[in-house]
Short mmCIF file of C-alpha atoms in Angstrom, two decimals:
data_model
loop_
_atom_site.label_atom_id
_atom_site.label_comp_id
_atom_site.label_asym_id
_atom_site.label_seq_id
_atom_site.Cartn_x
_atom_site.Cartn_y
_atom_site.Cartn_z
CA MET A 8 15.57 -44.23 -18.29
CA THR A 9 18.73 -43.44 -16.32
CA VAL A 10 20.89 -44.41 -19.29
CA THR A 11 18.88 -42.13 -21.56
CA ILE A 12 19.31 -39.17 -19.21
CA LEU A 13 23.06 -39.80 -18.90
CA SER A 14 23.37 -40.09 -22.67
CA PHE A 15 21.48 -36.85 -23.12
CA LEU A 16 23.66 -35.05 -20.55
CA THR A 17 26.84 -36.41 -22.13
CA ALA A 18 25.74 -35.28 -25.59
CA PHE A 19 24.67 -31.87 -24.22
CA ILE A 20 28.00 -31.31 -22.48
CA PHE A 21 29.90 -32.41 -25.57
CA ILE A 22 27.96 -30.03 -27.82
CA LEU A 23 28.32 -27.22 -25.29
CA ASN A 24 32.08 -27.75 -25.15
CA VAL A 25 32.32 -27.75 -28.95
CA LEU A 26 30.34 -24.52 -29.18
CA LEU A 27 32.39 -22.90 -26.44
CA ALA A 28 35.61 -24.05 -28.08
CA ALA A 29 34.44 -22.61 -31.38
CA ALA A 30 33.66 -19.32 -29.66
CA LEU A 31 37.14 -19.27 -28.14
CA VAL A 32 38.82 -19.86 -31.50
CA PHE A 33 36.65 -17.84 -33.88
CA LEU A 34 34.92 -15.18 -31.81
CA GLU A 35 37.09 -14.34 -28.80
CA ARG A 36 40.28 -14.05 -30.89
CA ARG A 37 42.59 -14.67 -27.96
CA ASP A 38 46.30 -15.24 -28.35
CA ALA A 39 47.20 -18.82 -29.26
CA SER A 40 48.66 -19.80 -25.87
CA SER A 41 45.58 -18.85 -23.85
CA THR A 42 43.29 -20.42 -26.47
CA TRP A 43 45.06 -23.76 -26.21
CA ALA A 44 45.06 -23.58 -22.42
CA TRP A 45 41.29 -23.07 -22.35
CA LEU A 46 40.75 -25.85 -24.88
CA LEU A 47 42.67 -28.22 -22.59
CA VAL A 48 40.50 -27.21 -19.65
CA LEU A 49 37.26 -27.63 -21.61
CA PHE A 50 38.04 -31.02 -23.08
CA PHE A 51 39.83 -32.67 -20.17
CA ILE A 52 37.42 -31.50 -17.45
CA PRO A 53 34.24 -30.96 -19.51
CA ILE A 54 31.78 -30.31 -16.70
CA PHE A 55 33.86 -28.29 -14.28
CA GLY A 56 35.78 -26.73 -17.16
CA PHE A 57 32.61 -25.00 -18.35
CA PHE A 58 32.04 -23.41 -14.94
CA ILE A 59 35.72 -22.50 -14.63
CA TYR A 60 35.38 -20.69 -17.93
CA LEU A 61 32.28 -18.85 -16.71
CA PHE A 62 34.22 -17.57 -13.71
CA LEU A 63 37.63 -17.01 -15.28
CA GLY A 64 37.42 -17.10 -19.04
CA ARG A 65 34.89 -14.51 -20.14
CA ARG A 66 36.42 -11.48 -21.73
CA LEU A 67 35.61 -7.92 -20.78
CA ARG A 68 33.64 -6.32 -23.56
CA LYS A 69 35.40 -3.30 -24.98
CA LYS A 70 33.76 -0.16 -23.77
CA THR A 71 34.83 3.07 -22.18
CA LEU A 72 34.78 2.25 -18.48
CA PHE A 73 36.61 5.30 -17.24
CA LYS A 74 35.22 8.63 -18.38
CA TRP A 75 36.02 11.88 -16.65
CA GLU A 76 35.82 15.11 -18.58
CA GLY A 77 37.80 16.88 -15.88
CA THR A 78 40.98 15.59 -17.49
CA LYS A 79 40.43 18.02 -20.36
CA ARG A 80 39.68 20.91 -18.05
CA VAL A 81 42.98 20.63 -16.23
CA GLY A 82 44.84 20.67 -19.53
CA ILE A 83 46.24 17.16 -19.43
CA GLU A 84 45.79 16.52 -23.14
CA SER A 85 47.66 19.65 -24.16
CA LEU A 86 50.48 18.89 -21.71
CA ILE A 87 50.81 15.36 -23.10
CA ALA A 88 50.99 16.68 -26.67
CA HIS A 89 53.54 19.32 -25.66
CA GLN A 90 55.82 16.80 -23.91
CA MET A 91 55.57 14.37 -26.82
CA ASN A 92 56.48 17.07 -29.34
CA GLU A 93 59.41 18.28 -27.25
CA LEU A 94 60.74 14.72 -26.84
CA HIS A 95 60.23 13.87 -30.49
CA ASP A 96 62.13 16.98 -31.58
CA GLU A 97 64.79 16.39 -28.90
CA ASN A 98 64.06 19.80 -27.38
CA PHE A 99 62.89 18.63 -23.98
CA GLU A 100 64.94 20.25 -21.22
CA PHE A 101 65.35 17.65 -18.51
CA ILE A 102 66.05 18.93 -15.01
CA ASP A 103 68.19 15.85 -14.40
CA PRO A 104 70.38 15.21 -17.48
CA ASP A 105 70.49 11.46 -16.73
CA THR A 106 66.75 11.25 -17.38
CA LYS A 107 67.46 11.91 -21.06
CA ASP A 108 68.80 8.35 -21.31
CA TYR A 109 65.18 7.19 -20.91
CA ALA A 110 63.57 9.64 -23.33
CA ASP A 111 62.26 6.82 -25.51
CA LEU A 112 60.67 5.04 -22.51
CA ILE A 113 59.12 8.34 -21.37
CA TYR A 114 57.78 8.93 -24.89
CA LEU A 115 56.35 5.39 -24.93
CA HIS A 116 54.37 6.04 -21.74
CA LEU A 117 53.16 9.40 -23.01
CA ARG A 118 51.92 7.97 -26.30
CA ASN A 119 50.76 4.63 -24.97
CA ASN A 120 49.18 5.77 -21.72
CA GLY A 121 49.07 9.56 -21.55
CA ALA A 122 51.45 9.38 -18.58
CA LEU A 123 52.87 12.84 -17.96
CA LEU A 124 56.48 13.17 -16.86
CA THR A 125 56.80 15.19 -13.64
CA GLU A 126 60.21 16.22 -12.31
CA ASP A 127 59.59 17.86 -8.94
CA ASN A 128 58.74 14.88 -6.77
CA SER A 129 59.94 13.51 -3.46
CA ILE A 130 59.65 9.78 -2.75
CA GLN A 131 59.85 7.91 0.54
CA ILE A 132 60.25 4.13 0.23
CA PHE A 133 58.58 1.74 2.66
CA ASN A 134 59.50 -1.94 2.78
CA ASP A 135 57.83 -2.62 6.12
CA GLY A 136 54.07 -2.63 6.58
CA ARG A 137 53.99 -1.23 10.10
CA LYS A 138 56.05 1.80 9.11
CA LYS A 139 53.98 2.37 5.99
CA PHE A 140 50.66 2.31 7.79
CA ASP A 141 51.95 4.40 10.69
CA ALA A 142 52.94 7.06 8.17
CA LEU A 143 49.61 6.76 6.36
CA LEU A 144 47.62 7.16 9.58
CA GLU A 145 49.69 10.20 10.51
CA ASP A 146 48.98 11.78 7.11
CA ILE A 147 45.27 10.98 7.44
CA GLU A 148 45.24 12.72 10.80
CA LYS A 149 46.65 15.89 9.20
CA ALA A 150 44.17 15.96 6.27
CA THR A 151 42.11 19.14 5.92
CA ASN A 152 40.21 18.82 2.62
CA HIS A 153 39.79 15.32 1.21
CA ILE A 154 41.07 11.74 1.57
CA HIS A 155 40.82 9.26 -1.31
CA VAL A 156 41.53 5.62 -0.43
CA GLN A 157 41.57 2.68 -2.84
CA TYR A 158 42.69 -0.90 -2.10
CA TYR A 159 42.23 -4.26 -3.76
CA ILE A 160 42.04 -6.00 -0.37
CA PHE A 161 40.56 -4.20 2.61
CA ARG A 162 39.97 -6.28 5.73
CA LEU A 163 38.13 -5.00 8.78
CA ASP A 164 40.58 -6.60 11.17
CA GLU A 165 42.82 -4.75 13.62
CA LEU A 166 44.62 -2.72 10.94
CA GLY A 167 41.54 -2.10 8.80
CA THR A 168 39.52 -0.97 11.81
CA ARG A 169 42.25 1.52 12.78
CA ILE A 170 42.14 3.04 9.30
CA VAL A 171 38.34 3.19 9.14
CA ASP A 172 38.20 4.78 12.60
CA ALA A 173 40.73 7.40 11.48
CA LEU A 174 38.73 8.09 8.31
CA THR A 175 35.50 8.34 10.29
CA ALA A 176 37.05 10.86 12.67
CA LYS A 177 38.16 13.03 9.74
CA ALA A 178 34.74 12.76 8.09
CA LYS A 179 33.18 14.08 11.31
CA GLU A 180 35.54 17.06 11.06
CA GLY A 181 34.18 17.86 7.60
CA VAL A 182 36.96 16.30 5.51
CA ARG A 183 35.56 14.64 2.36
CA VAL A 184 36.40 10.94 2.67
CA ARG A 185 36.02 8.42 -0.14
CA LEU A 186 36.86 4.71 0.15
CA LEU A 187 36.92 2.35 -2.84
CA TYR A 188 37.56 -1.39 -2.59
CA ASP A 189 37.45 -4.29 -5.03
CA ASP A 190 34.53 -6.67 -4.54
CA MET A 191 36.57 -9.81 -5.17
CA GLY A 192 39.71 -8.84 -3.28
CA SER A 193 37.55 -7.70 -0.34
CA ARG A 194 34.80 -10.27 -0.81
CA SER A 195 33.88 -10.41 2.88
CA LEU A 196 33.05 -6.69 2.89
CA ARG A 197 29.70 -5.00 2.33
CA LYS A 198 28.90 -1.31 2.41
CA ARG A 199 26.88 -1.86 5.58
CA HIS A 200 30.14 -2.63 7.37
CA PHE A 201 31.04 1.06 6.96
CA LYS A 202 27.81 2.48 8.40
CA GLU A 203 29.62 4.70 10.94
CA LEU A 204 31.89 6.15 8.26
CA ILE A 205 28.92 6.73 5.94
CA ALA A 206 26.87 8.25 8.77
CA ALA A 207 29.76 10.66 9.41
CA GLY A 208 29.60 11.83 5.79
CA GLY A 209 32.11 9.45 4.21
CA GLU A 210 31.39 7.71 0.91
CA VAL A 211 32.11 4.06 0.09
CA GLU A 212 32.00 2.37 -3.32
CA THR A 213 32.70 -1.15 -4.61
CA PHE A 214 34.51 -1.98 -7.85
CA PHE A 215 32.62 -4.49 -10.08
CA PRO A 216 30.27 -5.74 -7.35
CA SER A 217 28.45 -9.03 -7.80
CA ILE A 218 24.71 -9.22 -8.30
CA LEU A 219 24.82 -12.52 -6.43
CA PRO A 220 25.23 -12.75 -2.65
CA ILE A 221 28.64 -13.98 -1.45
CA ILE A 222 29.67 -15.33 -4.90
CA ASN A 223 31.13 -13.02 -7.54
CA PRO A 224 31.26 -14.80 -10.93
CA ARG A 225 33.67 -12.20 -12.32
CA LEU A 226 37.01 -13.50 -11.00
CA ASN A 227 38.90 -11.68 -13.73
CA TYR A 228 39.03 -7.94 -14.42
CA ARG A 229 39.65 -6.96 -10.83
CA ASN A 230 40.92 -3.58 -9.69
CA HIS A 231 44.30 -4.51 -8.21
CA ARG A 232 45.36 -0.89 -7.64
CA LYS A 233 46.37 0.52 -4.24
CA ILE A 234 46.13 4.31 -4.19
CA VAL A 235 45.76 6.91 -1.47
CA VAL A 236 45.63 10.66 -2.17
CA ILE A 237 45.38 13.14 0.69
CA ASP A 238 44.47 16.80 0.00
CA GLY A 239 46.00 16.45 -3.46
CA GLN A 240 49.41 16.89 -1.80
CA ILE A 241 50.42 13.43 -0.53
CA GLY A 242 50.01 10.10 -2.27
CA TYR A 243 50.69 6.42 -1.64
CA LEU A 244 51.22 3.73 -4.26
CA GLY A 245 52.61 0.19 -4.06
CA GLY A 246 51.98 -3.40 -3.05
CA PHE A 247 50.58 -3.28 0.48
CA ASN A 248 46.86 -3.96 0.92
CA VAL A 249 44.97 -3.40 4.18
CA GLY A 250 44.96 -6.37 6.53
CA ASN A 251 46.82 -7.82 9.49
CA GLU A 252 48.96 -10.06 7.26
CA TYR A 253 50.50 -6.96 5.68
CA ILE A 254 51.93 -5.93 9.03
CA GLY A 255 53.33 -9.39 9.71
CA LEU A 256 50.52 -10.81 11.87
CA SER A 257 49.78 -13.88 9.73
CA ARG A 258 50.91 -17.27 11.03
CA LYS A 259 50.87 -18.65 7.50
CA PHE A 260 53.07 -15.99 5.89
CA GLY A 261 54.98 -14.49 8.81
CA TYR A 262 56.82 -11.30 7.94
CA TRP A 263 55.36 -9.58 4.87
CA ARG A 264 57.99 -8.07 2.59
CA ASP A 265 56.53 -5.50 0.24
CA THR A 266 57.39 -2.12 -1.28
CA HIS A 267 55.28 1.03 -1.15
CA LEU A 268 55.96 4.65 -2.05
CA ARG A 269 54.90 7.88 -0.36
CA ILE A 270 54.91 10.59 -3.01
CA GLU A 271 54.84 14.38 -2.87
CA GLY A 272 54.98 16.59 -5.96
CA SER A 273 53.24 17.00 -9.29
CA ALA A 274 52.96 13.23 -9.77
CA LEU A 275 49.96 13.53 -7.44
CA ASN A 276 47.91 15.02 -10.29
CA PRO A 277 47.91 11.88 -12.50
CA LEU A 278 47.55 9.70 -9.40
CA GLN A 279 44.50 11.73 -8.36
CA THR A 280 43.10 11.45 -11.88
CA ARG A 281 43.50 7.67 -11.75
CA PHE A 282 41.57 7.46 -8.50
CA ILE A 283 38.78 9.72 -9.76
CA ARG A 284 38.32 7.66 -12.92
CA ASP A 285 38.15 4.43 -10.92
CA TRP A 286 35.76 6.01 -8.43
CA ASN A 287 33.41 7.32 -11.10
CA GLN A 288 33.31 3.92 -12.78
CA ALA A 289 32.26 2.32 -9.50
CA SER A 290 30.04 5.12 -8.23
CA THR A 291 26.29 4.65 -8.19
CA ARG A 292 25.36 8.20 -7.23
CA HIS A 293 28.46 9.96 -5.92
CA ASP A 294 30.44 10.79 -9.08
CA ILE A 295 33.30 13.22 -8.58
CA ALA A 296 32.99 16.39 -10.62
CA HIS A 297 36.06 18.38 -11.54
CA ASP A 298 37.18 20.84 -8.90
CA GLU A 299 40.44 22.75 -8.60
CA PHE A 300 40.96 21.72 -4.98
CA PHE A 301 41.67 18.17 -6.17
CA PHE A 302 44.70 19.59 -8.01
CA PRO A 303 46.20 22.29 -5.79
CA ILE A 304 49.36 24.09 -6.76
CA LYS A 305 52.22 22.10 -5.28
CA PRO A 306 55.51 23.52 -4.07
CA ALA A 307 58.50 21.61 -5.43
CA LYS A 308 59.30 18.83 -2.96
CA GLY A 309 62.28 17.30 -4.72
CA ASN A 310 63.86 16.59 -8.08
CA THR A 311 62.74 13.01 -8.76
CA SER A 312 61.36 12.43 -12.25
CA MET A 313 58.55 9.92 -12.63
CA GLN A 314 55.47 8.82 -14.55
CA ILE A 315 52.30 7.24 -13.17
CA VAL A 316 51.35 4.46 -15.60
CA SER A 317 48.15 2.46 -15.46
CA SER A 318 46.89 -0.49 -17.47
CA GLY A 319 43.82 -2.70 -17.64
CA PRO A 320 41.64 -4.92 -19.83
CA ASP A 321 39.75 -1.88 -21.08
CA GLU A 322 42.85 -0.82 -23.03
CA ASP A 323 44.15 -2.00 -26.40
CA TRP A 324 47.76 -2.15 -25.20
CA GLU A 325 49.49 -3.65 -22.17
CA GLN A 326 51.04 -0.40 -20.98
CA ILE A 327 52.82 -1.50 -17.82
CA LYS A 328 54.20 -4.64 -19.44
CA ASP A 329 55.41 -2.58 -22.39
CA GLY A 330 57.18 -0.31 -19.90
CA TYR A 331 58.74 -3.32 -18.17
CA VAL A 332 60.08 -4.64 -21.48
CA LYS A 333 61.43 -1.26 -22.58
CA LEU A 334 63.12 -0.80 -19.18
CA ILE A 335 64.74 -4.23 -19.48
CA ASN A 336 65.92 -3.50 -23.00
CA SER A 337 67.53 -0.24 -21.83
CA ALA A 338 69.67 -1.95 -19.16
CA LYS A 339 73.43 -2.04 -19.69
CA GLU A 340 74.74 -3.33 -16.35
CA TYR A 341 72.10 -5.03 -14.22
CA ILE A 342 68.41 -5.83 -13.84
CA TYR A 343 66.98 -6.67 -10.41
CA VAL A 344 63.46 -8.07 -10.26
CA GLN A 345 61.32 -8.81 -7.21
CA THR A 346 57.93 -10.39 -7.78
CA PRO A 347 55.67 -12.87 -6.01
CA TYR A 348 54.72 -14.43 -9.34
CA PHE A 349 57.07 -14.86 -12.30
CA ILE A 350 54.88 -16.16 -15.13
CA PRO A 351 55.91 -13.92 -18.02
CA ASP A 352 54.38 -13.92 -21.45
CA ALA A 353 56.61 -14.55 -24.46
CA THR A 354 57.51 -10.86 -24.94
CA PHE A 355 58.67 -10.26 -21.37
CA TYR A 356 60.38 -13.64 -21.14
CA ASP A 357 62.36 -13.13 -24.35
CA ALA A 358 63.44 -9.63 -23.28
CA ILE A 359 64.83 -10.69 -19.91
CA ARG A 360 66.26 -13.97 -21.25
CA ILE A 361 68.14 -12.10 -23.97
CA ALA A 362 69.43 -9.63 -21.39
CA ALA A 363 70.81 -12.50 -19.29
CA LEU A 364 72.35 -14.20 -22.33
CA SER A 365 73.97 -10.86 -23.27
CA GLY A 366 75.95 -10.80 -20.03
CA ILE A 367 73.77 -8.34 -18.11
CA ASP A 368 73.57 -9.16 -14.41
CA VAL A 369 69.98 -10.39 -14.14
CA ARG A 370 68.75 -11.28 -10.66
CA ILE A 371 65.20 -12.41 -9.90
CA MET A 372 63.80 -12.83 -6.39
CA ILE A 373 60.64 -14.82 -5.66
CA PRO A 374 59.00 -16.11 -2.45
CA ASN A 375 60.09 -19.40 -0.91
CA LYS A 376 56.46 -20.34 -0.25
CA PRO A 377 53.30 -20.25 -2.37
CA ASP A 378 50.14 -18.33 -1.65
CA HIS A 379 48.66 -19.85 -4.81
CA PRO A 380 50.18 -23.31 -5.51
CA PHE A 381 49.57 -23.48 -9.27
CA VAL A 382 51.01 -20.00 -9.71
CA TYR A 383 54.04 -20.88 -7.60
CA TRP A 384 54.93 -24.00 -9.58
CA ALA A 385 54.49 -22.16 -12.87
CA THR A 386 56.86 -19.53 -11.47
CA TYR A 387 59.34 -22.24 -10.53
CA SER A 388 59.36 -23.62 -14.07
CA TYR A 389 60.12 -20.21 -15.58
CA VAL A 390 62.92 -19.34 -13.18
CA GLY A 391 64.44 -22.72 -13.99
CA GLN A 392 64.67 -21.64 -17.60
CA MET A 393 66.15 -18.32 -16.58
CA LEU A 394 68.91 -20.17 -14.72
CA ARG A 395 69.89 -21.79 -18.01
CA ALA A 396 70.18 -18.31 -19.56
CA GLY A 397 72.60 -17.19 -16.84
CA ALA A 398 70.26 -15.31 -14.48
CA ARG A 399 70.65 -15.59 -10.72
CA ILE A 400 67.54 -16.68 -8.83
CA PHE A 401 66.87 -16.07 -5.13
CA THR A 402 64.07 -17.38 -2.92
CA TYR A 403 63.18 -15.03 -0.07
CA GLU A 404 63.24 -16.90 3.27
CA ASN A 405 62.23 -14.22 5.79
CA GLY A 406 58.47 -14.49 5.30
CA PHE A 407 56.47 -13.77 2.15
CA LEU A 408 57.77 -11.60 -0.71
CA HIS A 409 55.00 -9.54 -2.33
CA THR A 410 57.07 -6.73 -3.86
CA LYS A 411 56.55 -5.72 -7.49
CA MET A 412 59.79 -3.96 -8.36
CA ILE A 413 62.31 -3.71 -11.19
CA VAL A 414 65.46 -1.60 -10.93
CA THR A 415 68.15 -1.18 -13.56
CA ASP A 416 71.65 0.34 -13.59
CA ASN A 417 71.08 2.53 -10.48
CA LYS A 418 69.23 4.93 -12.79
CA ALA A 419 65.66 3.80 -13.44
CA SER A 420 63.13 1.69 -11.60
CA THR A 421 59.46 0.85 -11.29
CA VAL A 422 57.33 0.06 -8.24
CA GLY A 423 53.62 -0.58 -8.19
CA THR A 424 50.87 -3.17 -8.22
CA ALA A 425 51.60 -5.15 -11.40
CA ASN A 426 53.01 -8.66 -11.01
CA ILE A 427 54.90 -10.38 -13.78
CA ASP A 428 52.10 -12.57 -15.04
CA VAL A 429 49.32 -12.56 -17.60
CA ARG A 430 46.75 -11.60 -14.97
CA SER A 431 48.49 -8.30 -14.25
CA PHE A 432 49.49 -7.71 -17.86
CA LYS A 433 46.03 -8.29 -19.38
CA LEU A 434 43.26 -9.06 -16.91
CA ASN A 435 43.57 -6.75 -13.91
CA PHE A 436 43.54 -2.98 -13.52
CA GLU A 437 47.02 -1.97 -12.30
CA VAL A 438 49.11 1.12 -11.63
CA ASN A 439 52.90 1.58 -11.40
CA ALA A 440 55.31 4.43 -10.87
CA PHE A 441 58.19 4.53 -13.37
CA ILE A 442 61.01 6.43 -11.71
CA TYR A 443 64.05 8.07 -13.33
CA ASP A 444 66.25 8.97 -10.42
CA GLN A 445 69.68 7.73 -9.34
CA LYS A 446 69.12 8.03 -5.59
CA VAL A 447 65.73 6.28 -5.53
CA SER A 448 66.95 3.51 -7.83
CA THR A 449 70.12 3.06 -5.77
CA ASP A 450 68.04 2.85 -2.60
CA LEU A 451 65.80 0.19 -4.17
CA ALA A 452 68.86 -1.75 -5.33
CA GLU A 453 70.27 -1.59 -1.80
CA LEU A 454 67.02 -3.02 -0.42
CA PHE A 455 67.37 -5.85 -2.95
CA HIS A 456 70.91 -6.54 -1.69
CA GLN A 457 69.65 -6.58 1.90
CA ASP A 458 66.95 -9.07 0.90
CA MET A 459 69.58 -11.26 -0.76
CA LYS A 460 71.09 -11.80 2.70
CA LEU A 461 67.73 -13.20 3.79
CA SER A 462 67.38 -15.41 0.73
CA THR A 463 68.66 -18.70 -0.66
CA GLU A 464 70.24 -18.67 -4.10
CA LEU A 465 68.78 -21.33 -6.37
CA THR A 466 71.50 -22.74 -8.63
CA TYR A 467 70.95 -24.65 -11.86
CA GLU A 468 72.41 -27.77 -10.27
CA MET A 469 69.89 -27.53 -7.42
CA TYR A 470 67.08 -27.05 -9.92
CA LEU A 471 68.09 -30.13 -11.91
CA HIS A 472 67.87 -32.26 -8.77
CA ARG A 473 64.25 -31.34 -7.98
CA THR A 474 61.95 -34.31 -7.36
CA SER A 475 59.74 -35.98 -9.96
CA TRP A 476 56.69 -34.73 -8.07
CA ILE A 477 57.88 -31.13 -8.41
CA LYS A 478 58.55 -31.67 -12.11
CA THR A 479 55.00 -32.98 -12.54
CA LYS A 480 53.48 -30.00 -10.75
CA GLU A 481 55.61 -27.66 -12.86
CA SER A 482 54.48 -29.31 -16.09
CA ILE A 483 50.78 -29.09 -15.23
CA ALA A 484 51.07 -25.51 -13.99
CA ARG A 485 53.07 -24.51 -17.07
CA LEU A 486 50.33 -25.75 -19.38
CA LEU A 487 47.82 -23.59 -17.52
CA ALA A 488 50.16 -20.59 -17.19
CA PRO A 489 48.41 -18.47 -19.88
CA ILE A 490 45.16 -18.47 -17.87
CA LEU A 491 46.49 -18.41 -14.28
#
C-alpha cells in the first residue's frame, strides 16, 4: 500500500513538473536564461521546486494596473509630445548647454516612459540616514496641505514610530496624510497598527496585499519605490527605507551607506503623479481624484535638469535598465557604479564590459557582506568577470552599502531604487531620477571617492586565489542568477 502511494506521488510530481516545464517553455515565453534556470529548479528539486515556482515564478498578467485620468488634465501628454518634437527636430532650447549632450537619452525616456525633462530643480544629496530622516521630519512638520509617503519597507520601530507620530500630528491639524507600504517589504505591518493615524484622518494603503494571513505567495512584483511628496513642493527619492537599520542601529549591518535625494522644482509633478498612480492601484476606497493643489505652481529653485523614470512588470520595456545602458554608452571618461547587487542581464553586462575594454575608467563598488547570500555570490562572480575586462572593483568596509547610483563624466548621473539585477529590471516596481547637471554629478562622484577610502580594492590576482568553496557558491548562484 505504502509503495503504491509513493509510486503515485512520484508519478504525479513528475507529470506536474513536465506540465509546468511545458508551460514555462511554450506559454510563458520567458527569455532563455530564466527558462533554463527554472527548468533546473523544477527537475533537480521537484517537490520544493514547484512551491518555489508558485512563490517566485508566476508572471504578472499584462493589464493596466495604474490608471489615473488626471495625467491628461494636467497636460502631461501634450508636454511629452512637444518635448519629443523639439528634441527630434533639434530645436529644444536647453537652459544648460551641457544637457544637450544627453538629448538622445532624454528622448529615450520621453518616448519609452513619458518622463518629462524639467530644468528648474534643486537637489540636496543625503548619504547618511540620520540626516535624511531629520530633514524629512522637519519638512513634515512644516506641511500645510498634504503629505504622501511611500516605502517598500516600513518598520514600526524607533524611527518608524517617530515618523508615524509626526504624520498623526499633522493629520490632526487637518493636513491630508496618505501612507502606502508594500505588503512583502513590510510584512509585519497591518493597517490596524496605524489606528491612531487613521483615527486622526490619515489614510493607509497596502500594495499587493496577501489574501492569506502572515504569508504572501506573491514574492515577485513588489513595489520597491521610496517616494515622499509634501505639499507638491518638496520630494524625496532614493534608497533609504524606514527602519532602525537605515540609521545605523543594526548590529548585523552596522553603518548603513545609502543615497537619497531631496528635490524641489518641477520634477515634483511627475514624482507626485507616480505616487498617485501607485496609491490608486492599491486603494480600496480612497482613490485620489485630480486636484490642482497636488500640482501647485512652483518658483524656480535651481537649474538642475532631471527626469523621473519609473519601470515595472506592467510595462513592455525595461525603462530604467534601458536608461542605465544608454548612460553607460554615452560615457567618454569614467563610469562609477554603486550597488548592493551586481547581477546584470546580458545587455547591461555587455555595455559596461565593452566600456571597460574600451579604456573607460569603470569602477564598481559593492558591499563586503551579504544580506542575501545567493545574491552576494552571484554578484561576486560577475565582478570577477569585470576585473578581467579592466574594471576596478571595490568592496565597501564601513558597514553595508545599499546605494543605487551611476555617475558618468561629471555630467550625468542616476540615483533611485533600482538595483543592477533582474529583479529590479523586470520584476519590481522602481523609480529613479536621471540627472543632467555637472555640480550634482561631481558631488556624487566625490562621495564615491570618499567611499573608496573606506573600501578594499579587489584585484584580479586576489579573485583568482579565492577558495574552492567560494568558487562552488559562485557557480551555483550564477546558474540561478536569472531568477534571483
